[in-house]
mmCIF file of C-alpha atoms in Angstrom:
data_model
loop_
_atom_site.group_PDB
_atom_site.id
_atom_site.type_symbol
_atom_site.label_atom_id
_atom_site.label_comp_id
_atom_site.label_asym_id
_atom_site.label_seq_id
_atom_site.Cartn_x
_atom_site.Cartn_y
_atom_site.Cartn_z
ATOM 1 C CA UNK A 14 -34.615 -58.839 -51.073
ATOM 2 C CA UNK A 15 -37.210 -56.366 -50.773
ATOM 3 C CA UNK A 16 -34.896 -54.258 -52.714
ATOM 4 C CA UNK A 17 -34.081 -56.697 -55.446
ATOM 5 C CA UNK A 18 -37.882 -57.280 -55.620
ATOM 6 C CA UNK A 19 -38.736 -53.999 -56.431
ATOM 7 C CA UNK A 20 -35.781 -53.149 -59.157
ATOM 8 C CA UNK A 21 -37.280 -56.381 -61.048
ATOM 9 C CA UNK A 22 -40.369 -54.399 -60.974
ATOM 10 C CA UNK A 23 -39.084 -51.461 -62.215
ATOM 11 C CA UNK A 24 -36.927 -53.627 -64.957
ATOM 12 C CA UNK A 25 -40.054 -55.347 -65.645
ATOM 13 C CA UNK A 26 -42.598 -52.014 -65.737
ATOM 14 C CA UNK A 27 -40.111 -50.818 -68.883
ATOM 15 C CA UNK A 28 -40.457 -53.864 -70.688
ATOM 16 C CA UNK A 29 -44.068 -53.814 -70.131
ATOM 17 C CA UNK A 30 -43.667 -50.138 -71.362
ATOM 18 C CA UNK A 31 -41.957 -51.048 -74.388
ATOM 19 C CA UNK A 32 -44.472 -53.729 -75.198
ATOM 20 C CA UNK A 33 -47.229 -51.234 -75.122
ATOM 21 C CA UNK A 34 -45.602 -48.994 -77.652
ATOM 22 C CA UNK A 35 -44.837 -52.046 -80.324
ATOM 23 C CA UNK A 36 -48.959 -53.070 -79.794
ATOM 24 C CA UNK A 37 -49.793 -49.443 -80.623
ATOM 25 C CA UNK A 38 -46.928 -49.671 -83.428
ATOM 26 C CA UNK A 39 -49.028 -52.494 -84.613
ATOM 27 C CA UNK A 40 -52.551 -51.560 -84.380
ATOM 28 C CA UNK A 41 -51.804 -48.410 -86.656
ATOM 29 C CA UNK A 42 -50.064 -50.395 -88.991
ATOM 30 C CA UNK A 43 -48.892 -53.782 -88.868
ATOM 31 C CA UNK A 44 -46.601 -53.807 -91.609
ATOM 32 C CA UNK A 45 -44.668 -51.229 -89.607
ATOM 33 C CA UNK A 46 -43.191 -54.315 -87.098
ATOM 34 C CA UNK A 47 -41.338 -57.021 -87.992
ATOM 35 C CA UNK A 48 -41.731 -60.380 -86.663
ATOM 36 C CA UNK A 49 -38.065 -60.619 -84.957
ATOM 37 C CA UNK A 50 -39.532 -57.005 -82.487
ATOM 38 C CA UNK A 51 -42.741 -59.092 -82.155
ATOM 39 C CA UNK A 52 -40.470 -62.068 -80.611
ATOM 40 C CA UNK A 53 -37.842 -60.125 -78.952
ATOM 41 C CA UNK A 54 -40.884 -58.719 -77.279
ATOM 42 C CA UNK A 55 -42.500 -61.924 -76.373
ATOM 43 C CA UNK A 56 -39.554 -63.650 -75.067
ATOM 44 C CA UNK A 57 -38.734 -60.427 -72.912
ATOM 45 C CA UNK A 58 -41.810 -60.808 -71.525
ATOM 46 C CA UNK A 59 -41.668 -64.109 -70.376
ATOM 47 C CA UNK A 60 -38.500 -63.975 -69.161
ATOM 48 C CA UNK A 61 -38.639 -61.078 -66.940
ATOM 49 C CA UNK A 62 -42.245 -62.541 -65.797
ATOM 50 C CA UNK A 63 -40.284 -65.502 -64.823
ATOM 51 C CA UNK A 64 -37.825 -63.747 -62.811
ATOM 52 C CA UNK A 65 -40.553 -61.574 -61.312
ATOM 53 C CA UNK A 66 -42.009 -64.615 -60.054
ATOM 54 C CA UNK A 67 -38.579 -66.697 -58.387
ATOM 55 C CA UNK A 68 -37.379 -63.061 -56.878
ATOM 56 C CA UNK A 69 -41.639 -62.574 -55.017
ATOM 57 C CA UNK A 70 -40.803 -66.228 -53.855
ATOM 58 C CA UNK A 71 -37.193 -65.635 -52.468
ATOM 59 C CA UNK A 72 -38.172 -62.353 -51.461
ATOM 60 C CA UNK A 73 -41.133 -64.132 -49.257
ATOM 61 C CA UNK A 74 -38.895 -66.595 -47.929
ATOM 62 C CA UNK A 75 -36.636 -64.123 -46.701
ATOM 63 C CA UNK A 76 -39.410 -61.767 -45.250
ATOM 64 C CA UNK A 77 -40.769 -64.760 -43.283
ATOM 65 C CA UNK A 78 -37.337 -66.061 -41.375
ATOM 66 C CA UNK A 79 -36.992 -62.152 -40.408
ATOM 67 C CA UNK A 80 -40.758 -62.172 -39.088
ATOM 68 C CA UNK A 81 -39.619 -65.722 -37.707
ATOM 69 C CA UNK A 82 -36.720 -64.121 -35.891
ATOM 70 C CA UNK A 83 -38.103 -61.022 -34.832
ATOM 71 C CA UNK A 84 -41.114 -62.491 -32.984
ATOM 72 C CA UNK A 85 -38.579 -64.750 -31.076
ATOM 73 C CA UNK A 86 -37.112 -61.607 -30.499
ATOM 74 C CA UNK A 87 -39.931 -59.944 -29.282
ATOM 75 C CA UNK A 88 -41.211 -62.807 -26.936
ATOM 76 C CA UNK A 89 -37.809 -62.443 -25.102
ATOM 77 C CA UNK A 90 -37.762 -58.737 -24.494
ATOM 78 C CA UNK A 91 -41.504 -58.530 -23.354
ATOM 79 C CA UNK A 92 -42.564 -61.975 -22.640
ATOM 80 C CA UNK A 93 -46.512 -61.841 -22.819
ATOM 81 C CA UNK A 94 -48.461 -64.045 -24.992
ATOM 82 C CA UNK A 95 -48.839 -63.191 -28.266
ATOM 83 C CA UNK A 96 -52.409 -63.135 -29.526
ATOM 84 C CA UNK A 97 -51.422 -65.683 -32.599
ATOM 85 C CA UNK A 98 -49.510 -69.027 -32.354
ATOM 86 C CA UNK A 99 -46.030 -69.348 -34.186
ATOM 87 C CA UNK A 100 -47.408 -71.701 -36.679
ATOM 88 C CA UNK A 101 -49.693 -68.578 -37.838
ATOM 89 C CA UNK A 102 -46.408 -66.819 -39.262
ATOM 90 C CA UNK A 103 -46.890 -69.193 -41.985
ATOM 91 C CA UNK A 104 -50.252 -70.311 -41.920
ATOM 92 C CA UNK A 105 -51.598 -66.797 -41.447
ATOM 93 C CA UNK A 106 -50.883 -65.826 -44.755
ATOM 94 C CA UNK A 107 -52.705 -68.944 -47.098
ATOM 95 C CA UNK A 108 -55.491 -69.772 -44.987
ATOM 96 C CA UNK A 109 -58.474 -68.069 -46.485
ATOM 97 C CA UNK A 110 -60.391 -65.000 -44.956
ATOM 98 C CA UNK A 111 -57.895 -65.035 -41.715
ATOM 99 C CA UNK A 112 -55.302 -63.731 -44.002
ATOM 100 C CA UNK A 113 -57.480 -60.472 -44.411
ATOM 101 C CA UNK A 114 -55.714 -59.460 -40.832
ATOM 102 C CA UNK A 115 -53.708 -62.397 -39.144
ATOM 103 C CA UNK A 116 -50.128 -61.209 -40.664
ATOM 104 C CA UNK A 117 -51.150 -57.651 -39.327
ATOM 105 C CA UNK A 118 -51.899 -59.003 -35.874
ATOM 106 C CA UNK A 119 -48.446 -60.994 -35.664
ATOM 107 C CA UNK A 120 -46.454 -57.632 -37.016
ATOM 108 C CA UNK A 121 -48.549 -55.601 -34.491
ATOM 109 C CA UNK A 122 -47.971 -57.946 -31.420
ATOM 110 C CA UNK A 123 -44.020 -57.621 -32.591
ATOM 111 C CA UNK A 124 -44.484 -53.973 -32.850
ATOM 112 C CA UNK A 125 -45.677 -53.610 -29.253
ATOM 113 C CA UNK A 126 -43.392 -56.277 -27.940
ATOM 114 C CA UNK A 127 -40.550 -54.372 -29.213
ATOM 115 C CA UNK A 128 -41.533 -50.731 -28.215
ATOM 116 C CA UNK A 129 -40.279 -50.264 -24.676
ATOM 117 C CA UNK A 130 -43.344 -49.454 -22.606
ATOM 118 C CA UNK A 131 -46.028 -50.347 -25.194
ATOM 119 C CA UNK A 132 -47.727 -52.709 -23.457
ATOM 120 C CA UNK A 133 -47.395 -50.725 -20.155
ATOM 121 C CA UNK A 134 -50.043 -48.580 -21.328
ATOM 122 C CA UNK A 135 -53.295 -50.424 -21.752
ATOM 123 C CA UNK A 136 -51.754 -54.389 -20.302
ATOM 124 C CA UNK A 137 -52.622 -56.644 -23.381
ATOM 125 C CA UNK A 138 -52.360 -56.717 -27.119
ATOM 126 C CA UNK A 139 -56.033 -56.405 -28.617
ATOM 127 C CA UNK A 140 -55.978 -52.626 -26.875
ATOM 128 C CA UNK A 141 -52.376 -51.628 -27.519
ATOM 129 C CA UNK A 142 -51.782 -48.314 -29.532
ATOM 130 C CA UNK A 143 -51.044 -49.305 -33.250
ATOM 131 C CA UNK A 144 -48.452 -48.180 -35.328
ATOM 132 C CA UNK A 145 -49.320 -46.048 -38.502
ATOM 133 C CA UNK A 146 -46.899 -47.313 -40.217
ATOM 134 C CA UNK A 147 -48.209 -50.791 -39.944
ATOM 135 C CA UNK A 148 -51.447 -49.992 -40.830
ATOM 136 C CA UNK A 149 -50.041 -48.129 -44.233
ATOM 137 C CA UNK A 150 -48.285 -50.973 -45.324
ATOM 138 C CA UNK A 151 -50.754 -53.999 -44.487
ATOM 139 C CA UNK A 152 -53.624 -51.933 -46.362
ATOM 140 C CA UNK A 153 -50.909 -51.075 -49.252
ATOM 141 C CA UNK A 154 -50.163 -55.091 -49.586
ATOM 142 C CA UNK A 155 -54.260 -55.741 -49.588
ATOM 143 C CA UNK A 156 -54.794 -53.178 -52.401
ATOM 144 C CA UNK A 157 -51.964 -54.942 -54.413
ATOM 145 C CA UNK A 158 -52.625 -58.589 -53.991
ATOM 146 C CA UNK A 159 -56.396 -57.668 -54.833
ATOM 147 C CA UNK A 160 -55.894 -55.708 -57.692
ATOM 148 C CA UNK A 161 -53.442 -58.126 -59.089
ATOM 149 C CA UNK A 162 -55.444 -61.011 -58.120
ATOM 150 C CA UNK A 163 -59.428 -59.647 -59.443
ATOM 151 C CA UNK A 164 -58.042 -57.550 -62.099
ATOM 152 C CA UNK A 165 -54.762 -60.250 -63.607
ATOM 153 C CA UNK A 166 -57.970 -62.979 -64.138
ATOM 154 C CA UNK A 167 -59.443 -60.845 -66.526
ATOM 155 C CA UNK A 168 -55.636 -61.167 -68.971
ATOM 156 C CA UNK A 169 -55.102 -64.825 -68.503
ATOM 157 C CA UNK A 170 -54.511 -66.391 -71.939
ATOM 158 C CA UNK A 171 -55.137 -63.253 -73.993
ATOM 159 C CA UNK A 172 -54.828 -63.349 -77.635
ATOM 160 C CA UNK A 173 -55.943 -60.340 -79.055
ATOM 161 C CA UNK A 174 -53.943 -56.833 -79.336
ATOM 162 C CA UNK A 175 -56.064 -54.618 -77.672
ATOM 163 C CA UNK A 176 -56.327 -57.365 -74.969
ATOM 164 C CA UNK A 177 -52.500 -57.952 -74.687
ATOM 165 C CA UNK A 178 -51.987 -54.032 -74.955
ATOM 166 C CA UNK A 179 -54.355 -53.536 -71.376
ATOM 167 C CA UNK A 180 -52.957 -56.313 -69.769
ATOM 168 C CA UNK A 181 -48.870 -54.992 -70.137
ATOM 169 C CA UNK A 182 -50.582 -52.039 -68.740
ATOM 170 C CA UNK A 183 -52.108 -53.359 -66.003
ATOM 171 C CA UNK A 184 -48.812 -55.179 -65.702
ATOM 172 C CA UNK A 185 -46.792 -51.667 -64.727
ATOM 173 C CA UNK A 186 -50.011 -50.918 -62.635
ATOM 174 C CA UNK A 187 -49.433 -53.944 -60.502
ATOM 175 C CA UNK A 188 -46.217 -53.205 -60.518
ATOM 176 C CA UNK A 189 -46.308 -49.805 -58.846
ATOM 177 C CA UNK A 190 -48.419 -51.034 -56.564
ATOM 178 C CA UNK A 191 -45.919 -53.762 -55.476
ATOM 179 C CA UNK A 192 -43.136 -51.562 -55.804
ATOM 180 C CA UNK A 193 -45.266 -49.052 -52.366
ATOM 181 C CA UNK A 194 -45.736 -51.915 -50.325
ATOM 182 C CA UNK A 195 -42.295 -53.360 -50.789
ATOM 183 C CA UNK A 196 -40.921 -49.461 -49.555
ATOM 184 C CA UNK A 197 -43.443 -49.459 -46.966
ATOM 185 C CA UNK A 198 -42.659 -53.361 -45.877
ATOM 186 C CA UNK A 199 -38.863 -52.091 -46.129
ATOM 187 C CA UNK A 200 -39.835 -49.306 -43.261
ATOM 188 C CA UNK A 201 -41.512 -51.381 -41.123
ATOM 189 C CA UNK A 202 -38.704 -54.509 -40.632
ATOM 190 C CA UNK A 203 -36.410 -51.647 -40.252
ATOM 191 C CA UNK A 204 -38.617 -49.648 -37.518
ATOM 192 C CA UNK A 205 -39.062 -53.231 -35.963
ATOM 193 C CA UNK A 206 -35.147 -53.587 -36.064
ATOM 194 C CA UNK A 207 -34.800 -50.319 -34.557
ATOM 195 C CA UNK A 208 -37.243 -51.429 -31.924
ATOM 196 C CA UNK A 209 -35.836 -53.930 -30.545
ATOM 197 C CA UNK A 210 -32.216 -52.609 -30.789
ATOM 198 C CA UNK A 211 -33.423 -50.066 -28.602
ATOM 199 C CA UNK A 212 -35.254 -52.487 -26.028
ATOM 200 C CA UNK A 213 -32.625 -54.201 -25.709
ATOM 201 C CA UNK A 214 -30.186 -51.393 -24.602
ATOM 202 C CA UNK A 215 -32.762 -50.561 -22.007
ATOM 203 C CA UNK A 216 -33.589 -53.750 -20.427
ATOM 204 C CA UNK A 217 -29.649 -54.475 -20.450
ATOM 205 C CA UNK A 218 -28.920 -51.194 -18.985
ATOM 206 C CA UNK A 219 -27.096 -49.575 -22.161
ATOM 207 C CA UNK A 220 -27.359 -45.817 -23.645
ATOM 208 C CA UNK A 221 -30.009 -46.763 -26.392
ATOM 209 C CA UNK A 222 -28.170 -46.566 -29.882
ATOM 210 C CA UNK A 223 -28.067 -43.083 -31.770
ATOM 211 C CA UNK A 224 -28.627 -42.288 -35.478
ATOM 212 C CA UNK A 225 -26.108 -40.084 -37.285
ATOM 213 C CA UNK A 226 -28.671 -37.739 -38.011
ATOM 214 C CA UNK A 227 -29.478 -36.870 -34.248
ATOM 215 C CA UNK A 228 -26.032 -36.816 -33.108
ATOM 216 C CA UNK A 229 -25.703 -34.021 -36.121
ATOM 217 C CA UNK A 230 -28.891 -32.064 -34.588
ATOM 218 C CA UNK A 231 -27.221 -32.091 -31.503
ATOM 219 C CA UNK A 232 -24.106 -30.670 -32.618
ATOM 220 C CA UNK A 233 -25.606 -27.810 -34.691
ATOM 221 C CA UNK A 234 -27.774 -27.386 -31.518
ATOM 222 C CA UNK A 235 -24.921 -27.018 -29.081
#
């Protein structure tokens, strides 16, 4: 869904892109676009910021049962207490201020729940080494739900050209920006995955699993 999420933003970023070039079309000469481009145009836009907006919400769904799953996951391989409650998962991400770094402490909790030996090192979660990756994509997502949120108030109900013109840019702005933290989100459920894949071979006494790519190194090693 992640995936989905960000081709709608790509779709999306060229319509926006096309919109731009009919405003410019029509501030150097209005006579030079016909009112059927000027519709196509709006009803383009509407409809792909309609579909932009049920794919974020399934996409969000979907991102929270995995986050659901993979802290029940974690709390069985390394069964110490987590530093947020399961209603948190949720909670953690509408309740003002506390969403600044809740969802980051749940994902880094998993994180060290999953790594085999994590927690060995320092004996609770607040000290725990943290993972870059986590840290990349949490500030990533607070850059792009700022900007979108500060910056998207100023192109609510905008009438004029020029107006309409800076907000389908800022529209494949936010876009870009979502489209990083979606890659970056995609990294770290698959890192978590890999995790506790791993974990699990070791606490259950199993060669941990091997990626293609190593067992090729090895070979052109040997």
């Amino acid at each position: 869904m992640l995936a989905v999420d960000s081709l709608v933003s790509v779709i999306a970023s060229v319509i926006s892109a096309q919109r731009v070039i009919l405003i410019d079309r029509m501030l150097a000469d209005s006579d030079s676009v016909s009112m059927s481009e000027v519709e196509a145009s709006d009803a383009l836009n509407a409809g792909s910021g309609l579909v932009e907006i049920i794919v974020y919400v399934a996409t969000a769904v979907m991102f929270l049962i995995w986050l659901f799953r993979a802290r029940t996951n974690a709390e069985v391989l390394s069964p110490w207490p987590h530093r947020r409650a399961r209603p948190w998962l949720i909670f953690g991400w509408f309740v003002p201020i506390v969403s600044w770094w809740f969802p980051k402490q749940i994902v880094d909790d998993i994180w060290t729940s999953s790594k085999t030996g994590a927690l060995a090192e320092t004996g609770n979660f607040a000290t725990a080494r943290r993972s870059g990756l986590i840290w990349a994509w949490w500030l990533a997502w607070l850059v792009t739900a700022w900007v979108t949120k500060l910056v998207g108030r100023e192109y609510v109900n905008v009438e004029e050209l020029p107006d309409l013109r800076n907000a389908a840019v800022f529209d494949i702005v936010g876009n870009a920006l979502s489209i990083g933290a979606a890659a970056l989100a995609v990294a770290v459920v698959l890192a978590i995955t890999r995790l506790q894949e791993d974990h699990y071979r070791n606490v259950a006494g199993r060669p941990p699993r091997v990626a293609w790519w190593e067992i090729d190194a090895a070979r052109q090693g040997m």
